[in-house]
Amino acid sequence: LLTKAKFIIMKSREQSTQISNILVVGSGGAGLRAAIEAKMAGLAVTVLGKRTKGDVHTVLAAGGINAALSNVDPEDSWQQHFADTYLEGYGIGEPRIVELMAKEAPDLVEEIDRWGANFAKLENGKIDQRYFGAHTYRRTCYSGDYTGRSILMALLNKANDLNIPIHDSQYVTEILVRDGTCFGAMSFNIKTGERTVHLADAVILATGGHTRIWRKSSSRRYENTGDGFYLGLKVGCKLTDMEMVQFHPTGMVIPEEIAGTLVTEAVRGEGGRLINGKGERFMNKYDSKRMELSTRDRVAMANYTEIIEGRATPNGGVYLDISHRDKDFILEKLPRMYRQYLDALMIDISKEPMEVSPTAHYSMGGLVVNPDDHWTGIEGLYAAGEVTGGLHGANRLGGNSLAEILIFGKRAGRAAADRSKQMDVHLRSKSVIQAAQEKIDSFIKQGSELARPLQRNLRNIMWDCCGVVRDQDKLKTGLEKIADLKKVIKDVDVRLDSEGCDDLVLVFDLEASILSAEATLLSALERKESRGSHQRSDFPNSSESEKVNYRIHLDENHQLKISRHNIQPLEKELQNIVAGTNEINNFEGKLIE
């Protein structure tokens, strides 16, 4: 009988081929919605995911999904949703993407509710809506504080009804491209090592962002390591706005092993108050009109400032207090947060405040895509969700990300299906497939370094050098340290053993994270101003000359290069919408006191 280790080594040398019309890389909300759309167009679809299909990153999106349904505040409209999103993105978002999101969110939210998302309802049967930070009106639909999980389960049930195959434990190492045309992807099974060449007419990347590469992060292990950015860059895609990383104002402070775990904005949406270590409710100093319902970048900076200026709580955070609300209300509206603090710290949030501090939460930059179909510029390659840039600009409004995955997952799926139907011949390249095989082989060797300590080093570099507040010296130091990490990755020890292919996963994650980190540092160094989530102590003000997008690509020598890209001007209708609104003055300040 073979030992398990020998079995895995043998399997890792095997290669199978899988063929479909549409290949979706990523089994979260964006990937599933894309797959469903392509399948409903009558095509064969395959979905690949690293994690188990019910535990993808989408489940961590807790507080809600935005749509101007006007169920609670009749004055709301898609135009106001557009204005809130564009203005709070500090004018560097892609207007057409913002417009599509605002216009199409109502239909997609009602659709996913029909599919089983089971949003909270008003007495008249319509979907209830709550406030989220910087929204002029109540437009955030929700299922308690587990909205992402509700949406994911609805999508999974729909995918199951359509018999869409979803393969877990598949790590995609390469997008297969020949002469500028994508024809599939290479993956290996994380548990067995078996490799698969996936041939497809079109590929959709829905792999998430890169926030796990910061020490304090709301992401978990093995997710959001920047692998989608890495896969895209290598085949000629461009990145935009990589410096725009959202630090959510409220992540857990202790215990250390889960520091950064998200405390949903729904806590503030339902009346949570921020209080410093001296017992002062401090948001009046930073946004006296909106208080705790200000934008995420402003609340994050407020929390950060209170902490570094010496008004922190005993464990180095600030307090978020919802204990003035009835326990039954908290259990109805915030059941997941109640259990989270009880399980981790034996704290009853209906009686005690939570200690929180900023945490790396969302990649607002990402792959450059065409607004209408989310084409990446590489024939046959599309992208959707957090892996893309353009919607959020310099600051993401809470609740927009779940709307994004449904709207642009659907659009990418439809565009990929249209391409497949128009194709007469499917091209492939044996040499490209062989090169992908050799890339995997090159990592499997004995070495003097281990991946986990290097990953920890990278996370410390990004937190210390490219955190909530940056400056030139820190950013340059970060780039120097990243250059050192790039040298030692060649010496990482990678072995296939009885536990599976964890080493191989870690080294690919590390290479992707290093490239994503370098792109982020370069963009942050180039943007010599403070705008939204990008705050520089040496350039504390915004500059009109910096109202541009910074784009990153790999040159022919595989070096990252950066360029300025002018903002797409607003069309006349959108100019009038923005000119006719002031999202701060229109905010009525209906805070729960």
Coordinates of C-alpha atoms in Angstrom, one line a residue:
L1 CA 0.0 0.0 0.0
L2 CA 1.2 3.5 -0.8
T3 CA 1.6 6.0 2.0
K4 CA -0.6 9.1 1.8
A5 CA 2.4 11.3 1.1
K6 CA 3.6 9.1 -1.8
F7 CA 0.0 9.1 -3.2
I8 CA -0.1 12.9 -3.2
I9 CA 3.3 13.1 -4.9
M10 CA 2.1 10.7 -7.6
K11 CA -1.2 12.6 -8.1
S12 CA 0.7 15.9 -8.4
R13 CA 2.4 14.5 -11.5
E14 CA -0.9 13.7 -13.1
Q15 CA -2.7 16.1 -15.4
S16 CA -6.3 16.0 -16.5
T17 CA -8.2 18.2 -18.9
Q18 CA -11.6 19.7 -18.3
I19 CA -13.5 21.6 -21.1
S20 CA -16.4 24.0 -20.7
N21 CA -17.7 27.1 -22.5
I22 CA -17.2 29.4 -19.5
L23 CA -14.7 29.0 -16.7
V24 CA -15.3 31.1 -13.5
V25 CA -12.3 31.4 -11.1
G26 CA -13.8 32.2 -7.7
S27 CA -16.8 30.7 -6.1
G28 CA -18.0 33.8 -4.1
G29 CA -20.9 36.0 -4.9
A30 CA -19.5 37.6 -8.1
G31 CA -18.4 34.3 -9.5
L32 CA -21.6 32.5 -8.8
R33 CA -23.8 35.3 -10.3
A34 CA -21.6 35.2 -13.4
A35 CA -21.9 31.5 -13.6
I36 CA -25.7 31.6 -13.2
E37 CA -26.0 34.1 -16.0
A38 CA -23.9 32.1 -18.4
K39 CA -25.7 28.9 -17.6
M40 CA -29.1 30.5 -18.1
A41 CA -27.8 31.5 -21.6
G42 CA -27.6 27.8 -22.3
L43 CA -23.8 27.3 -21.9
A44 CA -21.6 24.8 -20.1
V45 CA -20.1 26.5 -17.0
T46 CA -17.5 25.4 -14.5
V47 CA -16.7 27.2 -11.2
L48 CA -13.4 26.8 -9.4
G49 CA -12.9 27.8 -5.7
K50 CA -10.1 27.6 -3.2
R51 CA -12.3 27.4 -0.1
T52 CA -15.4 25.2 0.4
K53 CA -18.3 26.7 -1.5
G54 CA -20.3 27.7 1.6
D55 CA -17.4 29.5 3.3
V56 CA -16.1 32.0 0.8
H57 CA -15.3 35.6 1.6
T58 CA -18.8 36.8 0.7
V59 CA -20.1 35.4 4.0
L60 CA -18.1 38.1 5.9
A61 CA -20.1 40.9 4.2
A62 CA -22.4 41.3 7.1
G63 CA -24.3 44.6 7.2
G64 CA -26.3 44.9 4.0
I65 CA -26.7 45.6 0.3
N66 CA -27.6 48.9 -1.2
A67 CA -30.5 49.7 -3.6
A68 CA -32.6 52.8 -4.0
L69 CA -35.9 51.0 -3.5
S70 CA -37.4 54.0 -1.7
N71 CA -39.2 51.6 0.6
V72 CA -38.4 53.5 3.8
D73 CA -37.4 56.9 2.5
P74 CA -39.6 57.7 -0.6
E75 CA -37.3 60.6 -1.6
D76 CA -34.4 58.1 -2.5
S77 CA -33.6 57.5 -6.1
W78 CA -30.9 56.0 -8.3
Q79 CA -29.7 59.5 -9.0
Q80 CA -29.1 60.1 -5.3
H81 CA -27.4 56.7 -4.9
F82 CA -25.1 57.7 -7.8
A83 CA -24.3 61.0 -6.3
D84 CA -23.5 59.6 -2.8
T85 CA -21.2 56.9 -4.3
Y86 CA -19.4 59.2 -6.8
L87 CA -18.9 62.1 -4.4
E88 CA -17.8 59.9 -1.5
G89 CA -15.4 58.3 -3.9
Y90 CA -13.8 61.7 -4.1
G91 CA -14.4 62.0 -7.9
I92 CA -12.0 59.4 -9.1
G93 CA -14.5 56.5 -9.7
E94 CA -15.5 55.4 -13.2
P95 CA -18.8 57.3 -13.7
R96 CA -20.3 54.7 -16.0
I97 CA -19.7 51.9 -13.5
V98 CA -21.2 53.9 -10.7
E99 CA -24.2 54.7 -12.9
L100 CA -24.9 51.1 -13.8
M101 CA -24.6 50.0 -10.2
A102 CA -27.1 52.7 -9.0
K103 CA -29.6 52.0 -11.8
E104 CA -29.5 48.2 -11.7
A105 CA -29.2 47.5 -7.9
P106 CA -33.0 47.6 -7.3
D107 CA -33.8 44.8 -9.8
L108 CA -30.9 42.7 -8.7
V109 CA -31.7 43.0 -5.0
E110 CA -35.3 42.1 -5.6
E111 CA -34.2 39.2 -7.7
I112 CA -31.8 37.7 -5.1
D113 CA -34.6 38.1 -2.5
R114 CA -36.9 36.1 -4.7
W115 CA -34.1 33.5 -5.0
G116 CA -34.1 33.1 -1.2
A117 CA -31.9 35.8 0.4
N118 CA -34.8 36.5 2.8
F119 CA -34.2 40.2 3.5
A120 CA -35.9 41.7 6.5
K121 CA -39.4 43.0 5.6
L122 CA -41.6 45.9 6.6
E123 CA -45.2 45.3 7.7
N124 CA -46.3 46.0 4.1
G125 CA -44.1 43.1 2.9
K126 CA -41.6 45.3 1.2
I127 CA -37.8 45.0 1.9
D128 CA -36.7 47.0 5.0
Q129 CA -33.8 49.4 4.7
R130 CA -31.4 50.8 7.2
Y131 CA -28.9 53.6 7.3
F132 CA -25.3 53.0 6.4
G133 CA -22.5 55.6 6.7
A134 CA -22.7 58.5 4.2
H135 CA -25.9 57.5 2.6
T136 CA -28.3 60.3 2.2
Y137 CA -31.3 58.0 2.7
R138 CA -31.9 54.6 4.1
R139 CA -31.2 52.2 1.2
T140 CA -29.3 49.3 2.8
C141 CA -31.3 46.1 2.6
Y142 CA -30.3 43.4 5.1
S143 CA -30.7 40.0 6.7
G144 CA -29.8 40.7 10.3
D145 CA -26.0 41.1 10.3
Y146 CA -25.3 38.1 8.0
T147 CA -26.5 39.5 4.7
G148 CA -23.5 38.2 2.7
R149 CA -24.2 34.7 3.9
S150 CA -27.9 35.0 3.0
I151 CA -27.0 36.1 -0.5
L152 CA -24.4 33.4 -1.0
M153 CA -26.8 30.7 0.1
A154 CA -29.4 32.0 -2.4
L155 CA -26.8 31.9 -5.2
L156 CA -25.6 28.4 -4.2
N157 CA -29.2 27.1 -4.3
K158 CA -29.8 28.7 -7.7
A159 CA -26.5 27.3 -9.0
N160 CA -27.5 23.8 -7.7
D161 CA -30.9 24.1 -9.4
L162 CA -29.1 24.8 -12.6
N163 CA -26.6 21.9 -12.1
I164 CA -23.6 24.2 -12.3
P165 CA -20.5 22.2 -11.1
I166 CA -18.5 24.0 -8.4
H167 CA -15.1 22.5 -7.6
D168 CA -13.6 23.2 -4.2
S169 CA -9.9 23.1 -3.3
Q170 CA -8.8 24.2 -6.7
Y171 CA -5.8 26.6 -6.7
V172 CA -5.5 28.5 -10.1
T173 CA -1.8 29.2 -10.8
E174 CA -2.1 30.6 -14.3
I175 CA -4.5 32.1 -16.8
L176 CA -3.7 30.5 -20.2
V177 CA -3.2 33.1 -22.9
R178 CA -1.7 32.8 -26.4
D179 CA -1.2 35.8 -28.6
G180 CA -3.4 38.0 -26.5
T181 CA -6.3 35.5 -26.3
C182 CA -7.3 33.6 -23.2
F183 CA -8.2 30.0 -23.6
G184 CA -8.4 28.6 -20.1
A185 CA -6.5 28.2 -16.8
M186 CA -4.2 25.8 -15.0
S187 CA -5.1 24.6 -11.4
F188 CA -4.0 22.1 -8.9
N189 CA -6.0 20.3 -6.2
I190 CA -5.0 21.7 -2.8
K191 CA -5.6 18.3 -1.1
T192 CA -4.2 15.8 -3.7
G193 CA -1.9 17.9 -5.9
E194 CA -3.6 16.7 -9.1
R195 CA -3.3 19.3 -11.9
T196 CA -6.0 20.2 -14.3
V197 CA -5.9 22.1 -17.6
H198 CA -9.2 23.9 -17.9
L199 CA -10.0 24.8 -21.5
A200 CA -12.8 27.4 -22.1
D201 CA -14.1 29.9 -24.6
A202 CA -14.0 32.6 -21.9
V203 CA -12.7 33.0 -18.3
I204 CA -14.1 35.2 -15.6
L205 CA -11.9 36.2 -12.7
A206 CA -13.8 36.7 -9.4
T207 CA -11.0 36.1 -6.9
G208 CA -11.4 39.0 -4.4
G209 CA -8.8 41.5 -3.3
H210 CA -5.6 41.7 -1.3
T211 CA -6.3 42.9 2.2
R212 CA -5.0 39.8 3.9
I213 CA -1.5 41.2 3.2
W214 CA -1.9 43.6 6.1
R215 CA -1.2 42.5 9.7
K216 CA -4.6 43.6 10.9
S217 CA -7.2 42.4 8.4
S218 CA -10.8 41.5 8.3
S219 CA -9.9 38.7 5.9
R220 CA -9.0 35.1 6.9
R221 CA -6.1 32.9 6.0
Y222 CA -5.9 31.7 2.4
E223 CA -8.1 34.5 1.1
N224 CA -7.6 37.9 -0.4
T225 CA -3.9 37.5 -1.0
G226 CA -3.9 39.3 -4.3
D227 CA -3.9 36.2 -6.5
G228 CA -6.4 37.7 -9.0
F229 CA -4.2 40.8 -9.4
Y230 CA -1.2 38.5 -9.9
L231 CA -3.0 36.3 -12.5
G232 CA -4.2 39.3 -14.4
L233 CA -0.9 41.3 -14.4
K234 CA 1.0 38.3 -15.7
V235 CA -1.1 38.0 -18.9
G236 CA -1.2 41.8 -19.7
C237 CA -4.0 43.2 -17.6
K238 CA -3.7 46.6 -15.9
L239 CA -4.4 47.6 -12.3
T240 CA -5.9 50.9 -11.2
D241 CA -6.2 52.7 -7.8
M242 CA -4.1 50.1 -5.9
E243 CA -3.3 52.7 -3.3
M244 CA -7.0 53.0 -2.4
V245 CA -7.3 50.3 0.3
Q246 CA -10.2 50.7 2.7
F247 CA -9.4 50.5 6.4
H248 CA -12.7 49.6 8.0
P249 CA -13.1 51.7 11.2
T250 CA -14.1 48.8 13.4
G251 CA -12.1 45.6 13.7
M252 CA -11.6 43.5 16.8
V253 CA -8.6 44.5 18.9
I254 CA -8.2 41.3 20.9
P255 CA -7.5 38.4 21.1
E256 CA -4.3 38.7 19.0
E257 CA -5.0 35.7 16.8
I258 CA -8.2 37.2 15.4
A259 CA -7.2 40.9 15.7
G260 CA -8.8 42.8 12.8
T261 CA -11.9 40.6 12.5
L262 CA -14.7 42.8 11.2
V263 CA -17.2 44.5 13.5
T264 CA -19.9 45.3 11.0
E265 CA -21.0 48.8 10.1
A266 CA -24.5 47.7 11.0
V267 CA -23.6 48.3 14.6
R268 CA -23.2 52.0 13.9
G269 CA -26.2 51.9 11.5
E270 CA -28.4 50.6 14.3
G271 CA -27.2 53.4 16.7
G272 CA -23.7 52.3 17.9
R273 CA -21.6 55.1 19.5
L274 CA -17.9 55.6 19.4
I275 CA -16.2 56.5 22.7
N276 CA -12.6 57.0 23.5
G277 CA -10.6 55.7 26.5
K278 CA -11.5 58.9 28.4
G279 CA -15.2 58.2 28.0
E280 CA -15.8 60.9 25.4
R281 CA -18.1 60.4 22.4
F282 CA -15.7 61.9 19.9
M283 CA -17.2 61.9 16.4
N284 CA -18.5 65.4 16.8
K285 CA -14.9 66.6 16.3
Y286 CA -14.6 64.9 13.0
D287 CA -18.1 65.1 11.4
S288 CA -20.6 66.8 13.7
K289 CA -23.5 66.3 11.3
R290 CA -23.2 62.6 10.5
M291 CA -21.4 61.5 13.6
E292 CA -20.9 57.7 13.6
L293 CA -22.7 57.5 10.2
S294 CA -19.9 59.5 8.5
T295 CA -17.9 57.9 5.7
R296 CA -15.7 54.9 6.4
D297 CA -12.5 56.8 5.7
R298 CA -13.4 59.7 8.0
V299 CA -14.5 57.3 10.8
A300 CA -11.3 55.2 10.4
M301 CA -9.2 58.4 10.6
A302 CA -11.1 59.5 13.7
N303 CA -10.5 56.2 15.4
Y304 CA -6.9 56.2 14.4
T305 CA -6.4 59.8 15.6
E306 CA -7.9 59.1 19.0
I307 CA -5.7 56.1 19.4
I308 CA -2.3 57.7 18.4
E309 CA -3.0 60.9 20.3
G310 CA -3.2 58.9 23.6
R311 CA -7.0 58.6 24.1
A312 CA -7.1 54.8 23.5
T313 CA -8.8 52.1 25.4
P314 CA -6.7 49.7 27.6
N315 CA -6.0 47.4 24.6
G316 CA -5.2 50.1 22.1
G317 CA -8.5 50.8 20.5
V318 CA -11.7 52.8 21.0
Y319 CA -15.1 51.7 22.3
L320 CA -18.0 50.9 20.1
D321 CA -21.1 50.9 22.3
I322 CA -24.5 49.5 21.4
S323 CA -25.5 48.6 25.0
H324 CA -28.0 51.4 25.2
R325 CA -30.2 49.4 22.9
D326 CA -32.5 46.7 24.2
K327 CA -31.1 43.2 24.2
D328 CA -34.0 41.8 22.1
F329 CA -33.3 44.5 19.5
I330 CA -29.6 43.6 19.4
L331 CA -30.4 39.9 19.0
E332 CA -32.8 40.7 16.1
K333 CA -30.6 43.2 14.3
L334 CA -27.1 42.1 15.2
P335 CA -27.2 38.4 16.1
R336 CA -23.8 37.6 14.6
M337 CA -22.0 40.4 16.4
Y338 CA -23.6 39.3 19.7
R339 CA -22.2 35.8 19.3
Q340 CA -18.9 36.9 17.9
Y341 CA -18.0 38.8 21.1
L342 CA -19.5 36.2 23.4
D343 CA -17.6 33.4 21.8
A344 CA -14.3 35.2 21.5
L345 CA -14.2 37.3 24.7
M346 CA -17.3 36.3 26.8
I347 CA -18.5 39.9 26.4
D348 CA -22.2 40.6 26.3
I349 CA -22.5 43.6 23.9
S350 CA -25.9 44.4 25.3
K351 CA -24.2 45.2 28.6
E352 CA -20.6 46.1 27.7
P353 CA -18.9 48.1 24.8
M354 CA -16.7 46.5 22.2
E355 CA -13.0 47.5 21.7
V356 CA -12.3 48.3 18.1
S357 CA -9.6 49.8 15.8
P358 CA -9.1 50.2 12.0
T359 CA -8.5 47.0 10.0
A360 CA -7.6 46.4 6.3
H361 CA -10.9 45.6 4.8
Y362 CA -11.4 46.1 1.1
S363 CA -9.4 46.6 -2.1
M364 CA -11.1 49.5 -3.9
G365 CA -8.6 49.3 -6.7
G366 CA -8.1 46.3 -9.0
L367 CA -8.1 45.2 -12.6
V368 CA -9.1 47.8 -15.2
V369 CA -12.3 46.6 -16.9
N370 CA -14.7 48.0 -19.5
P371 CA -17.7 49.3 -17.6
D372 CA -20.5 47.7 -19.5
D373 CA -19.2 44.1 -19.9
H374 CA -16.2 44.0 -17.5
W375 CA -13.8 42.9 -20.2
T376 CA -10.2 43.2 -19.1
G377 CA -8.7 44.0 -22.5
I378 CA -7.4 40.4 -23.0
E379 CA -9.6 38.6 -25.5
G380 CA -11.8 36.1 -23.6
L381 CA -10.9 37.3 -20.1
Y382 CA -13.5 39.1 -17.9
A383 CA -13.5 40.0 -14.2
A384 CA -16.1 41.0 -11.6
G385 CA -16.3 41.9 -7.9
E386 CA -13.5 43.1 -5.6
V387 CA -10.8 42.0 -8.0
T388 CA -11.8 44.9 -10.3
G389 CA -11.4 48.7 -9.8
G390 CA -13.5 51.6 -10.9
L391 CA -16.6 51.6 -8.8
H392 CA -15.5 52.9 -5.4
G393 CA -12.9 55.5 -6.2
A394 CA -11.1 56.6 -3.1
N395 CA -13.7 55.5 -0.6
R396 CA -16.3 52.7 -0.6
L397 CA -19.7 53.2 0.8
G398 CA -20.8 50.2 3.0
G399 CA -23.3 48.0 1.2
N400 CA -22.1 48.8 -2.3
S401 CA -19.8 45.8 -2.6
L402 CA -22.7 43.2 -2.4
A403 CA -24.6 45.2 -5.0
E404 CA -21.4 45.2 -7.2
I405 CA -21.0 41.4 -7.2
L406 CA -24.6 40.8 -8.3
I407 CA -24.7 43.6 -11.0
F408 CA -21.3 43.1 -12.6
G409 CA -21.2 39.3 -12.0
K410 CA -24.3 39.2 -14.1
R411 CA -22.9 41.5 -16.8
A412 CA -19.6 39.6 -17.0
G413 CA -21.4 36.3 -17.2
R414 CA -23.6 37.6 -20.1
A415 CA -20.6 39.1 -22.0
A416 CA -18.6 35.8 -21.6
A417 CA -21.6 33.8 -22.9
D418 CA -22.1 36.1 -25.9
R419 CA -18.4 35.7 -26.8
S420 CA -18.7 31.9 -26.5
K421 CA -21.7 31.8 -28.8
Q422 CA -19.9 33.8 -31.5
M423 CA -16.9 31.5 -31.6
D424 CA -16.3 29.0 -34.4
V425 CA -12.9 27.7 -33.4
H426 CA -11.3 27.3 -29.9
L427 CA -7.5 27.9 -29.9
R428 CA -5.1 26.4 -27.5
S429 CA -1.3 26.3 -27.0
K430 CA 0.7 23.3 -25.8
S431 CA 3.7 25.5 -25.1
V432 CA 1.7 27.8 -22.8
I433 CA 0.3 24.8 -20.9
Q434 CA 3.8 23.3 -20.6
A435 CA 5.1 26.7 -19.2
A436 CA 2.3 26.6 -16.6
Q437 CA 3.3 23.1 -15.6
E438 CA 6.9 24.1 -15.3
K439 CA 6.0 27.1 -13.1
I440 CA 4.4 24.7 -10.6
D441 CA 7.4 22.4 -10.8
S442 CA 9.9 25.2 -10.2
F443 CA 8.4 25.8 -6.7
I444 CA 8.6 22.2 -5.6
K445 CA 12.0 21.9 -4.0
Q446 CA 13.9 22.0 -0.8
G447 CA 15.0 25.4 0.4
S448 CA 16.3 27.4 3.3
E449 CA 13.2 29.6 3.8
L450 CA 9.7 28.9 5.0
A451 CA 6.7 30.7 3.5
R452 CA 4.7 31.4 6.6
P453 CA 7.4 33.6 8.3
L454 CA 7.8 35.5 5.0
Q455 CA 4.1 36.1 4.8
R456 CA 4.1 37.4 8.4
N457 CA 7.0 39.7 7.5
L458 CA 5.1 41.0 4.5
R459 CA 2.0 41.7 6.6
N460 CA 4.2 43.7 9.0
I461 CA 5.8 45.6 6.2
M462 CA 2.4 46.6 4.8
W463 CA 1.0 47.6 8.1
D464 CA 4.0 49.6 9.2
C465 CA 4.8 51.2 5.8
C466 CA 1.5 51.4 4.0
G467 CA -1.1 51.6 6.8
V468 CA -3.9 54.0 7.7
V469 CA -1.5 57.0 7.4
R470 CA 1.5 57.0 5.0
D471 CA 4.5 59.1 4.1
Q472 CA 7.4 59.0 1.6
D473 CA 10.0 57.6 3.9
K474 CA 7.7 54.7 5.0
L475 CA 6.6 53.9 1.5
K476 CA 10.2 53.8 0.2
T477 CA 11.3 51.7 3.1
G478 CA 8.4 49.3 2.3
L479 CA 9.6 49.0 -1.3
E480 CA 13.1 48.2 -0.2
K481 CA 11.9 45.5 2.1
I482 CA 9.6 44.1 -0.6
A483 CA 12.7 43.9 -2.9
D484 CA 14.4 41.8 -0.3
L485 CA 11.5 39.5 -0.1
K486 CA 11.4 39.0 -3.9
K487 CA 15.0 37.7 -3.7
V488 CA 14.4 35.1 -1.0
I489 CA 11.2 33.6 -2.5
K490 CA 13.4 31.5 -4.7
D491 CA 14.7 29.7 -1.6
V492 CA 11.3 28.8 -0.1
D493 CA 11.0 25.2 1.0
V494 CA 8.1 23.5 -0.8
R495 CA 7.3 19.8 -0.2
L496 CA 4.2 17.7 -0.9
D497 CA 3.4 15.6 2.1
S498 CA 0.7 13.6 3.8
E499 CA -1.1 16.9 4.7
G500 CA -1.5 17.9 1.1
C501 CA -0.1 20.8 -0.9
D502 CA -0.1 23.6 1.8
D503 CA 3.5 24.6 1.0
L504 CA 2.6 25.0 -2.6
V505 CA -0.4 27.1 -1.8
L506 CA 1.6 29.3 0.5
V507 CA 4.4 30.0 -2.0
F508 CA 2.0 30.9 -4.8
D509 CA 0.1 33.1 -2.3
L510 CA 3.3 34.7 -1.2
E511 CA 4.4 35.5 -4.8
A512 CA 1.0 37.0 -5.5
S513 CA 1.0 39.0 -2.3
I514 CA 4.5 40.4 -3.0
L515 CA 3.5 41.6 -6.4
S516 CA 0.3 43.1 -5.1
A517 CA 2.1 44.8 -2.2
E518 CA 4.7 46.3 -4.6
A519 CA 1.9 47.7 -6.9
T520 CA 0.2 49.2 -3.8
L521 CA 3.3 50.8 -2.5
L522 CA 4.3 52.2 -5.9
S523 CA 0.8 53.8 -6.4
A524 CA 0.7 55.2 -2.8
L525 CA 4.2 56.7 -3.3
E526 CA 3.1 58.3 -6.6
R527 CA -0.1 59.9 -5.3
K528 CA 1.3 62.9 -3.5
E529 CA -1.9 64.0 -1.7
S530 CA -4.5 62.8 0.8
R531 CA -7.7 61.6 -0.8
G532 CA -10.3 59.3 0.8
S533 CA -8.7 56.2 2.2
H534 CA -5.2 57.3 1.0
Q535 CA -3.8 59.5 3.7
R536 CA -0.3 60.9 3.6
S537 CA 1.1 62.9 6.5
D538 CA 3.6 64.6 4.2
F539 CA 0.8 65.7 1.8
P540 CA -2.2 66.2 4.1
N541 CA -4.4 68.0 1.5
S542 CA -6.1 67.0 -1.7
S543 CA -4.8 68.3 -4.9
E544 CA -6.8 69.0 -8.1
S545 CA -3.7 67.9 -10.2
E546 CA -3.9 64.5 -8.5
K547 CA -7.5 63.9 -9.5
V548 CA -6.4 61.1 -11.7
N549 CA -6.2 57.3 -11.6
Y550 CA -2.8 55.6 -11.3
R551 CA -2.5 52.5 -13.3
I552 CA 0.1 49.6 -13.0
H553 CA 1.2 47.1 -15.6
L554 CA 4.1 44.7 -16.1
D555 CA 6.6 45.6 -18.8
E556 CA 8.5 43.2 -21.1
N557 CA 11.1 42.7 -18.4
H558 CA 8.4 41.8 -15.9
Q559 CA 8.9 45.0 -13.9
L560 CA 5.9 47.0 -12.6
K561 CA 5.4 50.3 -14.3
I562 CA 3.1 53.1 -13.3
S563 CA 1.2 55.7 -15.3
R564 CA -1.3 58.5 -14.9
H565 CA -4.7 58.1 -16.4
N566 CA -7.2 61.0 -16.7
I567 CA -10.6 60.6 -15.1
Q568 CA -13.5 59.9 -17.5
P569 CA -15.5 63.1 -17.5
L570 CA -19.1 63.0 -16.4
E571 CA -21.8 63.1 -19.1
K572 CA -24.2 66.0 -19.0
E573 CA -27.0 64.1 -17.2
L574 CA -24.6 62.9 -14.5
Q575 CA -23.1 66.4 -14.1
N576 CA -26.6 67.7 -13.4
I577 CA -27.2 65.0 -10.9
V578 CA -24.0 65.8 -9.0
A579 CA -24.5 69.5 -9.3
G580 CA -28.0 69.2 -7.9
T581 CA -27.1 67.4 -4.7
N582 CA -25.0 67.7 -1.7
E583 CA -24.8 64.4 0.1
I584 CA -23.7 66.0 3.4
N585 CA -26.3 68.7 3.5
N586 CA -29.1 66.4 2.4
F587 CA -28.3 64.0 5.2
E588 CA -31.0 64.6 7.7
G589 CA -29.0 63.2 10.6
K590 CA -31.6 60.8 11.8
L591 CA -29.2 59.3 14.4
I592 CA -30.5 57.0 17.0
E593 CA -29.7 58.7 20.3

